[in-house]
Tab-separated table of C-alpha atoms and ligand atoms in Angstrom:
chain	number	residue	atom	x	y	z
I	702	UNK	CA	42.606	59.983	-141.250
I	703	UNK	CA	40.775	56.455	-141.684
I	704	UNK	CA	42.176	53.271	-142.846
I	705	UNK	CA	40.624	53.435	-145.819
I	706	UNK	CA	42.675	56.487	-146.786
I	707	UNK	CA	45.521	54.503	-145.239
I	708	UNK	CA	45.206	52.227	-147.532
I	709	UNK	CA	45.197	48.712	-145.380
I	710	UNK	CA	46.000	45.635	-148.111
I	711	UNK	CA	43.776	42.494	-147.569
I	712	UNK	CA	45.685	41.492	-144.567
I	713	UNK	CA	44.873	37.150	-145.416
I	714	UNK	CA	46.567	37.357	-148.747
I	715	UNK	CA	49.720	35.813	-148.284
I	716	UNK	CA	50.310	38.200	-151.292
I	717	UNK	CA	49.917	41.625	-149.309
I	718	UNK	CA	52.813	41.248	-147.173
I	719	UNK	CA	55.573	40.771	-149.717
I	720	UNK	CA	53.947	42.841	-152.088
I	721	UNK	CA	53.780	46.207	-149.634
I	722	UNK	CA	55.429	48.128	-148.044
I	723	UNK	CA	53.827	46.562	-144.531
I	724	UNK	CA	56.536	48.550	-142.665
I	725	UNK	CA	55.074	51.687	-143.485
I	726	UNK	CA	51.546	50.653	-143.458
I	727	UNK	CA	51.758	49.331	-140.156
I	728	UNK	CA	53.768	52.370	-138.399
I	729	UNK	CA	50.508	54.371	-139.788
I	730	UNK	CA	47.965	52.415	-138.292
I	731	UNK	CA	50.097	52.284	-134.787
I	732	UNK	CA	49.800	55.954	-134.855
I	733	UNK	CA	46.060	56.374	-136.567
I	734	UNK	CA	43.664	53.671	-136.418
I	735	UNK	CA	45.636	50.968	-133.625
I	736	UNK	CA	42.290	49.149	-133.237
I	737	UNK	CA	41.270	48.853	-136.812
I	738	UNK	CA	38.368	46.530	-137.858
I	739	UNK	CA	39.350	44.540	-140.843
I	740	UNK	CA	36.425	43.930	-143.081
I	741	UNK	CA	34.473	41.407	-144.042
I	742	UNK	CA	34.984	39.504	-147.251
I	743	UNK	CA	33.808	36.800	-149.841
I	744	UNK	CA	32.806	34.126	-146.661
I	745	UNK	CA	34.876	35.410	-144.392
I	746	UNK	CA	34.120	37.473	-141.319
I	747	UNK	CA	35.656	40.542	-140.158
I	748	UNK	CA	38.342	40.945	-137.449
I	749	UNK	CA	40.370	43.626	-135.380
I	750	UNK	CA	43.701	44.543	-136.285
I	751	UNK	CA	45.966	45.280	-132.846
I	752	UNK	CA	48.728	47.172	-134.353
I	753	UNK	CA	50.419	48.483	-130.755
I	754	UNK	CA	52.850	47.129	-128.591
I	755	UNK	CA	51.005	47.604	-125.488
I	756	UNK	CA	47.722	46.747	-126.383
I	757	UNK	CA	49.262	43.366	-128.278
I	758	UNK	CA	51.073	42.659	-124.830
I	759	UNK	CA	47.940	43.504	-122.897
I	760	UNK	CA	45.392	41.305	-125.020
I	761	UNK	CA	47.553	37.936	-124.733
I	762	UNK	CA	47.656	38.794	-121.078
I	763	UNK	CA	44.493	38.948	-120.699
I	764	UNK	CA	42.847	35.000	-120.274
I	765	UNK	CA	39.693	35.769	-118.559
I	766	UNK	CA	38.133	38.033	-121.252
I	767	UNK	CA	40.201	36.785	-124.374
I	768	UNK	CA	40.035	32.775	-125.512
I	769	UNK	CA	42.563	31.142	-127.682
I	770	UNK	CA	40.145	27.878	-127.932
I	771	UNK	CA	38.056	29.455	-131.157
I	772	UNK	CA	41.582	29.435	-132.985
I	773	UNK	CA	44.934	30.896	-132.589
I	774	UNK	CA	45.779	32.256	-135.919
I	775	UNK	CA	43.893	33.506	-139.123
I	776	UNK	CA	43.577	30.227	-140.992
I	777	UNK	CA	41.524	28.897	-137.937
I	778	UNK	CA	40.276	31.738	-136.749
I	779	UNK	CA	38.435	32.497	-140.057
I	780	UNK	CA	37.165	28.819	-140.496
I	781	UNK	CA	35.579	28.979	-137.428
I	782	UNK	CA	37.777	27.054	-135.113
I	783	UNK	CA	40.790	24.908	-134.475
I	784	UNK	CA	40.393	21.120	-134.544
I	785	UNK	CA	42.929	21.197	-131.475
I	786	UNK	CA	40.568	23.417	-129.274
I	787	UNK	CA	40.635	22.128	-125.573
I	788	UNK	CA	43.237	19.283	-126.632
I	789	UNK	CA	45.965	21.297	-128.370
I	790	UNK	CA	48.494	23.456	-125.507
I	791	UNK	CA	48.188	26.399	-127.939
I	792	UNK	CA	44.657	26.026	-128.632
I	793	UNK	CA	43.793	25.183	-125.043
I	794	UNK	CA	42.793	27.434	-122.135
I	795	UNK	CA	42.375	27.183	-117.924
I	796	UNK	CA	43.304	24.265	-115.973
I	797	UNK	CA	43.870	21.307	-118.875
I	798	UNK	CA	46.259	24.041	-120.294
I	799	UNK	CA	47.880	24.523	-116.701
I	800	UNK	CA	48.412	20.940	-116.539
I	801	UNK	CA	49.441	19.910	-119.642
I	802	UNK	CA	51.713	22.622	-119.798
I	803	UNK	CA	53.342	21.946	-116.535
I	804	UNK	CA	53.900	18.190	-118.039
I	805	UNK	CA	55.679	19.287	-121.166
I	806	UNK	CA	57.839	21.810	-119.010
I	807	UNK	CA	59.616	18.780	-117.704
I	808	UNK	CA	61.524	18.151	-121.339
I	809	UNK	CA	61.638	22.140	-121.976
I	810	UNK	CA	63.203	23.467	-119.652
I	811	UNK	CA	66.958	24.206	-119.279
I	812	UNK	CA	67.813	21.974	-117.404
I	813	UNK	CA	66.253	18.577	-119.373
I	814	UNK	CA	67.885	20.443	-122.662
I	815	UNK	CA	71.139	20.129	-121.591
I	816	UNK	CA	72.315	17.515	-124.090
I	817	UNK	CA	70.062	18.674	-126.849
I	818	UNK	CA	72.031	22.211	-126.909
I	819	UNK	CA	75.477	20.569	-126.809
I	820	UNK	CA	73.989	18.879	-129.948
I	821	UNK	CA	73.027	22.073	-131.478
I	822	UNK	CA	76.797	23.292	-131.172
I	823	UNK	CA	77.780	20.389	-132.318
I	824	UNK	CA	75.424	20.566	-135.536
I	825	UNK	CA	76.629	24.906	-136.129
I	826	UNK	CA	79.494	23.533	-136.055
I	827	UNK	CA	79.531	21.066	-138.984
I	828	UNK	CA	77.435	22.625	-140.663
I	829	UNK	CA	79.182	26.242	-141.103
I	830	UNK	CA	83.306	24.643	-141.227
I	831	UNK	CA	81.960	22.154	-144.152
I	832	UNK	CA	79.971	25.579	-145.497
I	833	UNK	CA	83.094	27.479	-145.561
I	834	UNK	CA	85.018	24.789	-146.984
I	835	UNK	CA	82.951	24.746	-150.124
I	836	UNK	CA	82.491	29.009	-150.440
I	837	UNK	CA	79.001	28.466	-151.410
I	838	UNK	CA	75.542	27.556	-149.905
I	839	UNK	CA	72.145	28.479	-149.551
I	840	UNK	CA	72.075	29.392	-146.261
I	841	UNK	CA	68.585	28.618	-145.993
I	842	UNK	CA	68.369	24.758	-147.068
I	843	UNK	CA	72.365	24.028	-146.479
I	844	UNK	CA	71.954	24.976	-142.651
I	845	UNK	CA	69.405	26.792	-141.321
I	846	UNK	CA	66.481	24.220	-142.507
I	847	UNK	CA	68.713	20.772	-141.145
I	848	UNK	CA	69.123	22.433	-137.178
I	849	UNK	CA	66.043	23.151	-135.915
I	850	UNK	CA	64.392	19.916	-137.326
I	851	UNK	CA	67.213	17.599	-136.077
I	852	UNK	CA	67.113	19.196	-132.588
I	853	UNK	CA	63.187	18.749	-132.190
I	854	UNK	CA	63.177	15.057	-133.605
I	855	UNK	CA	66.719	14.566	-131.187
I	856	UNK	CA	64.157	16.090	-128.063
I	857	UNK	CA	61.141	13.708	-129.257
I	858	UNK	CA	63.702	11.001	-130.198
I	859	UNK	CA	62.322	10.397	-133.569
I	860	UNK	CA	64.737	7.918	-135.237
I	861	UNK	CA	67.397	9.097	-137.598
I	862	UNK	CA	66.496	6.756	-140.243
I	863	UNK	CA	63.095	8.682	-140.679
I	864	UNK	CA	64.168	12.358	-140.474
I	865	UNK	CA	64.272	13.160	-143.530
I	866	UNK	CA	60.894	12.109	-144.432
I	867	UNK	CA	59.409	14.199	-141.423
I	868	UNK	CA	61.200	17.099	-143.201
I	869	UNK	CA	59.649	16.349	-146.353
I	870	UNK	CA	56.154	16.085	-144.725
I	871	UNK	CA	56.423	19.529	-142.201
I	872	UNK	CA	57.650	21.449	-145.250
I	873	UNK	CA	54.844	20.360	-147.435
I	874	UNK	CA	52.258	21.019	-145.284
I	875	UNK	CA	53.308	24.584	-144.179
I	876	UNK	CA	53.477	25.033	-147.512
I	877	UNK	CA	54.811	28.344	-147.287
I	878	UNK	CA	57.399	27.996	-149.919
I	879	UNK	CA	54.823	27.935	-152.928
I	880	UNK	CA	52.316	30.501	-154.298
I	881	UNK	CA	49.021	28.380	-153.953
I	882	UNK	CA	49.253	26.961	-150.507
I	883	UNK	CA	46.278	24.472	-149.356
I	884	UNK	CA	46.672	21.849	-151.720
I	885	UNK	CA	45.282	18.567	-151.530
I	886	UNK	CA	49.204	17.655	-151.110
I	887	UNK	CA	49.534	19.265	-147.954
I	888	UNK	CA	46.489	18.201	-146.627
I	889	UNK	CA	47.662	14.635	-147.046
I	890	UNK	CA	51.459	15.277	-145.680
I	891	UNK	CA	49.165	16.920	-142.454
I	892	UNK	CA	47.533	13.962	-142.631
I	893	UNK	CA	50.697	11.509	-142.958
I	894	UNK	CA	52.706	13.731	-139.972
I	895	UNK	CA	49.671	12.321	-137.551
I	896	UNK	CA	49.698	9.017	-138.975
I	897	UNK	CA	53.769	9.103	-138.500
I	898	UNK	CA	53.306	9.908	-134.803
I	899	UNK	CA	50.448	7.675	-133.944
I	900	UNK	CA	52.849	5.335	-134.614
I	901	UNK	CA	55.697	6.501	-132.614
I	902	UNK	CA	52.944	6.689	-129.536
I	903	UNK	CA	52.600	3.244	-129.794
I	904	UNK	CA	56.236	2.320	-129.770
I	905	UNK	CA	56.695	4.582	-126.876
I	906	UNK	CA	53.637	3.290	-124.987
I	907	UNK	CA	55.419	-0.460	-125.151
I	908	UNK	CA	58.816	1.366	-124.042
I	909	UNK	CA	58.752	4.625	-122.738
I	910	UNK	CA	61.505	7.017	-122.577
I	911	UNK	CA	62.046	10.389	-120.887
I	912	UNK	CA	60.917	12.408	-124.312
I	913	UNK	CA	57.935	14.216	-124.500
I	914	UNK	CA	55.675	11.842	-126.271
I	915	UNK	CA	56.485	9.006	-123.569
I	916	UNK	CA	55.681	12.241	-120.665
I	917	UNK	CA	52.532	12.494	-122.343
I	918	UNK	CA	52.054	8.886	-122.753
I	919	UNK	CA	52.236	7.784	-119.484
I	920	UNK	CA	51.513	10.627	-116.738
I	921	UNK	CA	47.764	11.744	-115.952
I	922	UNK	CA	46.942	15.411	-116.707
I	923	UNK	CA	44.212	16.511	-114.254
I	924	UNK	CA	43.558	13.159	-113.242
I	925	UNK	CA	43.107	11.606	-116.161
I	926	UNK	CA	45.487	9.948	-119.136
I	927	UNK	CA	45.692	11.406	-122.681
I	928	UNK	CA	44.507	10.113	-125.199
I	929	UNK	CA	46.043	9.085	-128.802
I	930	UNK	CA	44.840	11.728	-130.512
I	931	UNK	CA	45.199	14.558	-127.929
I	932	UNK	CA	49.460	13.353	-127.717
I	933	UNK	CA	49.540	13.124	-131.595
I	934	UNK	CA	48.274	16.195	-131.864
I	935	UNK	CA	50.372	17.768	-129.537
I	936	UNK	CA	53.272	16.258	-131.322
I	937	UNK	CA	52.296	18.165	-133.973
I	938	UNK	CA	52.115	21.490	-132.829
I	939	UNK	CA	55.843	21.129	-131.218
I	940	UNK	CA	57.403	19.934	-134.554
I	941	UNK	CA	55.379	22.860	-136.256
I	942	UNK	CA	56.215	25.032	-133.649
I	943	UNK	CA	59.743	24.403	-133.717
I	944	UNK	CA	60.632	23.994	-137.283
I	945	UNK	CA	59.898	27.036	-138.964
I	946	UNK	CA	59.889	29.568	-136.531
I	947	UNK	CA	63.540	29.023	-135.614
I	948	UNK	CA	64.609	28.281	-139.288
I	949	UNK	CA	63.229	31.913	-139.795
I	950	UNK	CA	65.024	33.815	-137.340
I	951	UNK	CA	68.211	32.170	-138.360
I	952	UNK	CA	67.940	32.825	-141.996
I	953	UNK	CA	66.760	36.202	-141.085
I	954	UNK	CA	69.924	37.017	-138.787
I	955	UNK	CA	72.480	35.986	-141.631
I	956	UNK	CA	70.555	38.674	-144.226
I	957	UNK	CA	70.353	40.974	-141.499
I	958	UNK	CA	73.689	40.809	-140.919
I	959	UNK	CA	74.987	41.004	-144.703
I	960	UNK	CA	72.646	44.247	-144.629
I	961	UNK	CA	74.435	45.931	-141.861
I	962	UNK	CA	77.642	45.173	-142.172
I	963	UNK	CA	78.543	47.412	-139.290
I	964	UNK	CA	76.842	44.932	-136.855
I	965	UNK	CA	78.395	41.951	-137.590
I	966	UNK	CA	81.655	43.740	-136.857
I	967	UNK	CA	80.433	44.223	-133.542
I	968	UNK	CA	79.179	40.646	-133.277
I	969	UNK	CA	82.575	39.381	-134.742
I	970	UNK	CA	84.612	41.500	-132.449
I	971	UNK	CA	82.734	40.597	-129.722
I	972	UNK	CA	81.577	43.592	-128.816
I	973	UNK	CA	78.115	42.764	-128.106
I	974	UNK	CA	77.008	38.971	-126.380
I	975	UNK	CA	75.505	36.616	-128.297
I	976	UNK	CA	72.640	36.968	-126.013
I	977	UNK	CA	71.811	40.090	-126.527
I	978	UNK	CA	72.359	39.686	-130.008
I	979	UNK	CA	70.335	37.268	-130.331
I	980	UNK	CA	67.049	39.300	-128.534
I	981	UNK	CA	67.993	41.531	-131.510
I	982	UNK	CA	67.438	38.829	-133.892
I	983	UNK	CA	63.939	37.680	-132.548
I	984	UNK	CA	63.041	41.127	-132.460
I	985	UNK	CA	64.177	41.800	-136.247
I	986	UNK	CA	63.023	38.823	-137.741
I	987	UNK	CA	59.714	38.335	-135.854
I	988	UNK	CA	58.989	34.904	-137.523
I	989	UNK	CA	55.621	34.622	-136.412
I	990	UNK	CA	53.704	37.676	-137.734
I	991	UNK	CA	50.418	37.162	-135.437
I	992	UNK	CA	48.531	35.611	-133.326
I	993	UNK	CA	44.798	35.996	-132.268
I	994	UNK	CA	41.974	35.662	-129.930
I	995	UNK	CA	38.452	35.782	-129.603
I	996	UNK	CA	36.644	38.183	-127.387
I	997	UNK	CA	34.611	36.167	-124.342
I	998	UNK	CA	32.939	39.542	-123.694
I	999	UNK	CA	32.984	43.007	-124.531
I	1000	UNK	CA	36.004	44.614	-123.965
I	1001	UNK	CA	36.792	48.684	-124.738
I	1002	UNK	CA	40.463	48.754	-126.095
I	1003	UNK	CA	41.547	52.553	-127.119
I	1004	UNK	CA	39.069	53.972	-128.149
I	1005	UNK	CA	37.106	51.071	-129.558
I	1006	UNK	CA	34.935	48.259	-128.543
I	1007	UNK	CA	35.705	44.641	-129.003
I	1008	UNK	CA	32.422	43.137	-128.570
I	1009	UNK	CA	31.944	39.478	-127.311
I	1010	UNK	CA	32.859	37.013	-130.218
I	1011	UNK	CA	34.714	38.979	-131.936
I	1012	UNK	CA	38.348	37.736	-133.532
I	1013	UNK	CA	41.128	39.946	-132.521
I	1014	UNK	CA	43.952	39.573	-134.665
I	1015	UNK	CA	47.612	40.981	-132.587
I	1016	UNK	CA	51.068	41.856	-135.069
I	1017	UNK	CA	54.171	41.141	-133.576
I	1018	UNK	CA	55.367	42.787	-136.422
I	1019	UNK	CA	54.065	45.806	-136.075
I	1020	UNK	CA	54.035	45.853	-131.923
I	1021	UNK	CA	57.944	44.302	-132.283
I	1022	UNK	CA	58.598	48.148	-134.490
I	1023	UNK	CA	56.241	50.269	-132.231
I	1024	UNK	CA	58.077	53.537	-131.428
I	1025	UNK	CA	56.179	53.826	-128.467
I	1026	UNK	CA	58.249	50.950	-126.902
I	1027	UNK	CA	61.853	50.629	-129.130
I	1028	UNK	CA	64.152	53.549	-128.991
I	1029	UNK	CA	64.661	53.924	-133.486
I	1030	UNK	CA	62.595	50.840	-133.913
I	1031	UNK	CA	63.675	50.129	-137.724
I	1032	UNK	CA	67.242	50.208	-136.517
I	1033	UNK	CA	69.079	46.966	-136.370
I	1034	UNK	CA	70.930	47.106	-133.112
I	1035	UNK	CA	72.612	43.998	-131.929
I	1036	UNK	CA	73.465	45.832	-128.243
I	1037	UNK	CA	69.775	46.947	-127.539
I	1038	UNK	CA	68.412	47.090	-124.419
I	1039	UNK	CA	65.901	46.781	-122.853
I	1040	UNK	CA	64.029	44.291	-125.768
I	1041	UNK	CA	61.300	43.654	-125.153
I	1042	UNK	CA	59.871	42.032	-128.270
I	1043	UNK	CA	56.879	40.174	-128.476
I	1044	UNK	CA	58.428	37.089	-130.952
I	1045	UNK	CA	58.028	34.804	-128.466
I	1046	UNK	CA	54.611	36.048	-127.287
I	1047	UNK	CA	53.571	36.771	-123.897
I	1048	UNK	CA	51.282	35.909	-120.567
I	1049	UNK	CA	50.369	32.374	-119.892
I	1050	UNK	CA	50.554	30.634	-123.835
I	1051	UNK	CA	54.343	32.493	-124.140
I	1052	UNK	CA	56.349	30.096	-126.223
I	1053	UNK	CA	56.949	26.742	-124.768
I	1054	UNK	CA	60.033	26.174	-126.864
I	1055	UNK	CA	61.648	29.409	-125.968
I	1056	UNK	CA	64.721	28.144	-124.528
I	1057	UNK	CA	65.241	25.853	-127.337
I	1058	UNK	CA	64.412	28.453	-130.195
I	1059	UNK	CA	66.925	31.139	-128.341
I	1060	UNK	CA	69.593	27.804	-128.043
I	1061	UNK	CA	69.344	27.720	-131.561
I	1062	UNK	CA	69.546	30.975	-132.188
I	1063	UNK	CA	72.444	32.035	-130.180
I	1064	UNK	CA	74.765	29.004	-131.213
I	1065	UNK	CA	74.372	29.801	-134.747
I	1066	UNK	CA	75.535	33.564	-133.691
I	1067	UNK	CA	78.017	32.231	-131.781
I	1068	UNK	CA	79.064	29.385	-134.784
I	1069	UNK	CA	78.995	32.568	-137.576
I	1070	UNK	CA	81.205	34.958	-135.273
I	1071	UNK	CA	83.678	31.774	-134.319
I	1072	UNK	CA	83.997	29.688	-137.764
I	1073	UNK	CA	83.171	32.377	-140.266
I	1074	UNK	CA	85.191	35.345	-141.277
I	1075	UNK	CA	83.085	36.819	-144.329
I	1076	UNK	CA	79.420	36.483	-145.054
I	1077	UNK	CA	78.308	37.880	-148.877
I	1078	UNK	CA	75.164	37.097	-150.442
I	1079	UNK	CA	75.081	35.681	-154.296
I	1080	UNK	CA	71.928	35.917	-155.776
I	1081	UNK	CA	68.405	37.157	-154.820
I	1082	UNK	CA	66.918	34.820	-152.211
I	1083	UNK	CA	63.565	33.983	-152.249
I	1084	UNK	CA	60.900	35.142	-149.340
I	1085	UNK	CA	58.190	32.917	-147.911
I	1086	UNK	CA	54.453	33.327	-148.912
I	1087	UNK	CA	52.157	33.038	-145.881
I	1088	UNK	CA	49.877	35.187	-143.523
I	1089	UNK	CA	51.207	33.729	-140.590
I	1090	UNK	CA	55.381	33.437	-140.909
I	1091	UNK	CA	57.750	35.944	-142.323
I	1092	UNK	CA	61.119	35.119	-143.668
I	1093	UNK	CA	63.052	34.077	-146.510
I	1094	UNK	CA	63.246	30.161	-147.870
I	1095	UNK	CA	66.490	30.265	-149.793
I	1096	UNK	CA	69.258	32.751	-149.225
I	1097	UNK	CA	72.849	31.984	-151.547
I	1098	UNK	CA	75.552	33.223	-149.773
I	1099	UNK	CA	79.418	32.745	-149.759
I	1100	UNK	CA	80.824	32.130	-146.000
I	1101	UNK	CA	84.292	33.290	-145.939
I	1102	UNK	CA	86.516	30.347	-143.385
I	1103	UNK	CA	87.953	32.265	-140.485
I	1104	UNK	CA	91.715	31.431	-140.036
I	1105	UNK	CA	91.791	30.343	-136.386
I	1106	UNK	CA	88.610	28.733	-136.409
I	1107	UNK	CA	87.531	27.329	-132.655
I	1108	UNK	CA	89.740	28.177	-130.397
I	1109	UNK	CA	86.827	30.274	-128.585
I	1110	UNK	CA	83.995	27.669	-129.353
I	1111	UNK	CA	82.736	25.463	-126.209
I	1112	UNK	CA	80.761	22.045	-126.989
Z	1745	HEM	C1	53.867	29.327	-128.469
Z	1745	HEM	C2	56.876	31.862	-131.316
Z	1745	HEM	C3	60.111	28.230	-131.082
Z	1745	HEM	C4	56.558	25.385	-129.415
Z	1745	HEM	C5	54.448	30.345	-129.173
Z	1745	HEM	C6	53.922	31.685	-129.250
Z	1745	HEM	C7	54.762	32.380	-130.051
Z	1745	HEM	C8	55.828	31.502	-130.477
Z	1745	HEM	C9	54.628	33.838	-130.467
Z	1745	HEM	C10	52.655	32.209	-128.546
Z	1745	HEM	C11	51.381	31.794	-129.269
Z	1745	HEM	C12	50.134	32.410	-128.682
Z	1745	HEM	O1	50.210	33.274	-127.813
Z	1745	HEM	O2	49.027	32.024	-129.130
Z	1745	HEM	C13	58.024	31.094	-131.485
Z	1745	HEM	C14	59.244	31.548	-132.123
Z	1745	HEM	C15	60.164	30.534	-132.024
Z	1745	HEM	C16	59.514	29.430	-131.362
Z	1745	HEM	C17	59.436	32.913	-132.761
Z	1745	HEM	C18	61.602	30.447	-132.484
Z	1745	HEM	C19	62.338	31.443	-132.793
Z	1745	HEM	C20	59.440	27.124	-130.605
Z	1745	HEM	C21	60.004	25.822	-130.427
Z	1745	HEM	C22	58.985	25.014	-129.995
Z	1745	HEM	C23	57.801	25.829	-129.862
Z	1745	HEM	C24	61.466	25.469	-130.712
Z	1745	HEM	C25	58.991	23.550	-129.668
Z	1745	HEM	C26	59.823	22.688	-130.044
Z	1745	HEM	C27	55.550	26.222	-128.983
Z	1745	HEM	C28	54.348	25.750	-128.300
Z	1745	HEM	C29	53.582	26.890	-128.000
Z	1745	HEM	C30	54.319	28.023	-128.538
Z	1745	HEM	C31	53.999	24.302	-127.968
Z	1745	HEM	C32	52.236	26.936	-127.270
Z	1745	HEM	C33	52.483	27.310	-125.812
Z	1745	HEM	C34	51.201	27.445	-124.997
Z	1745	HEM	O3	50.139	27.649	-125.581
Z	1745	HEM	O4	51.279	27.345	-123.758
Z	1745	HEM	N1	55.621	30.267	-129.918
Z	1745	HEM	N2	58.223	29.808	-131.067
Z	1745	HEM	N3	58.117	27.100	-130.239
Z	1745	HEM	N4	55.497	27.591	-129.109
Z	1745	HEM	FE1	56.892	28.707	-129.980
């Protein structure tokens, strides 16, 4: 059986993946064509399709024969590059990505987030006790859009005053609400975002902090300091990078859990940790759809050839429901182990904000099972259009007040 007969949608139409059913094409492409080659189309090249869990995991471990500097995703990938290439962490390969990686560590890791996750509790917290107060809410721009922006401008210190203009600008240029994404609009809130931060850079060069942006601003990487435009940049892959992805999962874990009511018994009853639950979450939700590479040189990958050059698009989505590697893989199972989900990719460009995104994540289990007693959703919700992120952008629901709200809950 061929793709063909398999019917593959146009896999850059944002359009395709609402519009299938992806969960069915992808489970038959894991199990007849893994490796298919995506044609070519109106100006656009072709590109490999990586449909399996092991081959996804093996490709982003592979750095010596697979480059993320030609692009990192479709859009970029297809245009012929990323304007970040070599400057960008994500877009970035070898030793500048070593070192530059090792520098932003320093404000990622556990440890340095120490105060930022008592300030996530402290925002779940608000936000779902004043959401159960009033019954209703869109889960989705009530609460899950106001944490994960608030905690990334709290870890860059971005003043308060000028939050929610940054919100206005990151949502505009993702764009992913609306059916005609790329407008001149979002070009010019891109281009605002780096104006925004060029700014900040400046005040931070005159008075550094212990943030990211002063890191960046004042240490060498390899021996030499950053530039302007390599730190603004940089700024605005983590506030991309942090916004959506986490907003996603979160939105995604209160459907979920309306869907399968059974499970957030067992989350409510505490029968399962929020960690675990949370693994579940990433796994489920799998806000990031892809990534890609490009081939340095030929490599054989089942029983295909990438040749040299060649984009090599990899689906979490599919590789995250591979029944080769999840026991009933389209089950919802907040217990499950081992996870081993891709969400947060894998090898050496494996999310940088991991700790924070799972931070997020968990508290807002934690919050739901602690302050709310009943979750039921009101109306339809509305899904995302994109090639890149999966998830929904509003989501009415009615949160039910538990009666002994707290009395569990650590800050
Ligand atoms: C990398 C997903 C949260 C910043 C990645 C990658 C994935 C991912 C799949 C690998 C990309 C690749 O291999 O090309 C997610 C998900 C998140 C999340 C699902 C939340 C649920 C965050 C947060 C931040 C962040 C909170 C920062 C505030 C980054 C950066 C990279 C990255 C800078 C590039 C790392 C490198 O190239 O070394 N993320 N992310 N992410 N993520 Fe995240």
């Amino acid at each position: 059986m061929t793709a063909q007969q398999i019917a593959v949608p146009d896999l850059v139409d944002p359009k395709s993946h609402l519009d299938h059913d992806m969960i069915e094409v992808w489970r038959r492409l894991r199990a007849e064509e893994p490796v298919y080659r995506h044609p070519a189309a109106a100006g656009r090249p072709g590109f490999w399709v990586i449909s399996r869990h092991d081959d996804v995991a093996r490709i982003l471990r592979d750095d010596e024969r697979f480059t993320s500097e030609r692009g990192n995703v479709l859009a970029t990938m297809l245009q012929g590059g990323d304007t970040g290439a070599g400057r960008m962490l994500a877009v970035t390969d070898g030793r500048h990505h070593t070192d530059l990686r090792s520098l932003l560590l320093q404000a990622f890791a556990p440890r340095a987030l120490k105060d930022v996750t008592l300030r996530v509790r402290g925002l779940v917290r608000t936000l779902l006790t004043e959401a159960a107060e009033r019954g209703e809410c869109d889960f989705a721009k009530d609460i899950a859009s106001v944490i994960p922006l608030e905690t990334i401008c709290d870890l860059l210190a971005v003043p308060v005053s000028d939050r929610r203009e940054v919100l206005r600008l990151t949502k505009s240029a993702l764009a992913s609400d609306y059916e005609s994404p790329g407008s001149d609009v979002d070009r010019m809130a891109r281009g605002e975002i780096l104006l925004y931060f060029t700014d900040l850079l400046r005040q931070r060069r005159r008075r550094p902090g212990t943030d990211p942006i002063s890191l960046m601003a004042t240490a060498e990487v390899g021996g030499r300091r950053l530039g302007d435009d390599d730190i603004v940049l940089n700024c605005y892959s983590l506030i991309m990078g942090g916004d959506e992805t986490s907003r996603l999962s979160m939105i995604g874990a209160v459907r979920a859990l309306v869907e399968n009511p059974d499970q957030w018994r067992a989350l409510k009853n505490r029968e399962v940790t929020v960690e675990s639950a949370g693994e579940e979450v990433l796994r489920w939700t799998t806000p990031t759809m892809h990534f890609g590479r490009s081939a340095l040189v030929d490599v054989p990958v089942g029983e295909r050839t990438i040749a040299s050059g060649d984009l090599v698009t990899l689906w979490f989505t599919s590789a995250n429901r591979d029944e080769r590697a999840f026991s009933e893989p389209d089950r919802f199972d907040l217990s499950r182990s081992p996870n081993k989900h891709l969400s947060l990719g894998y090898g050496r460009h494996f999310c940088l904000g991991a700790h924070l995104g799972r931070v997020e994540i968990n508290a807002m289990l934690d919050g739901l099972r602690t302050f709310v007693d009943d979750i039921e959703q009101t109306g339809p919700g509305r899904h995302i259009y994109s090639n890149f992120l999966s998830g929904m952008s509003s989501l009415p629901v009615t949160l039910k007040a538990a009666p002994a709200r707290g009395a569990d809950w650590q800050e």
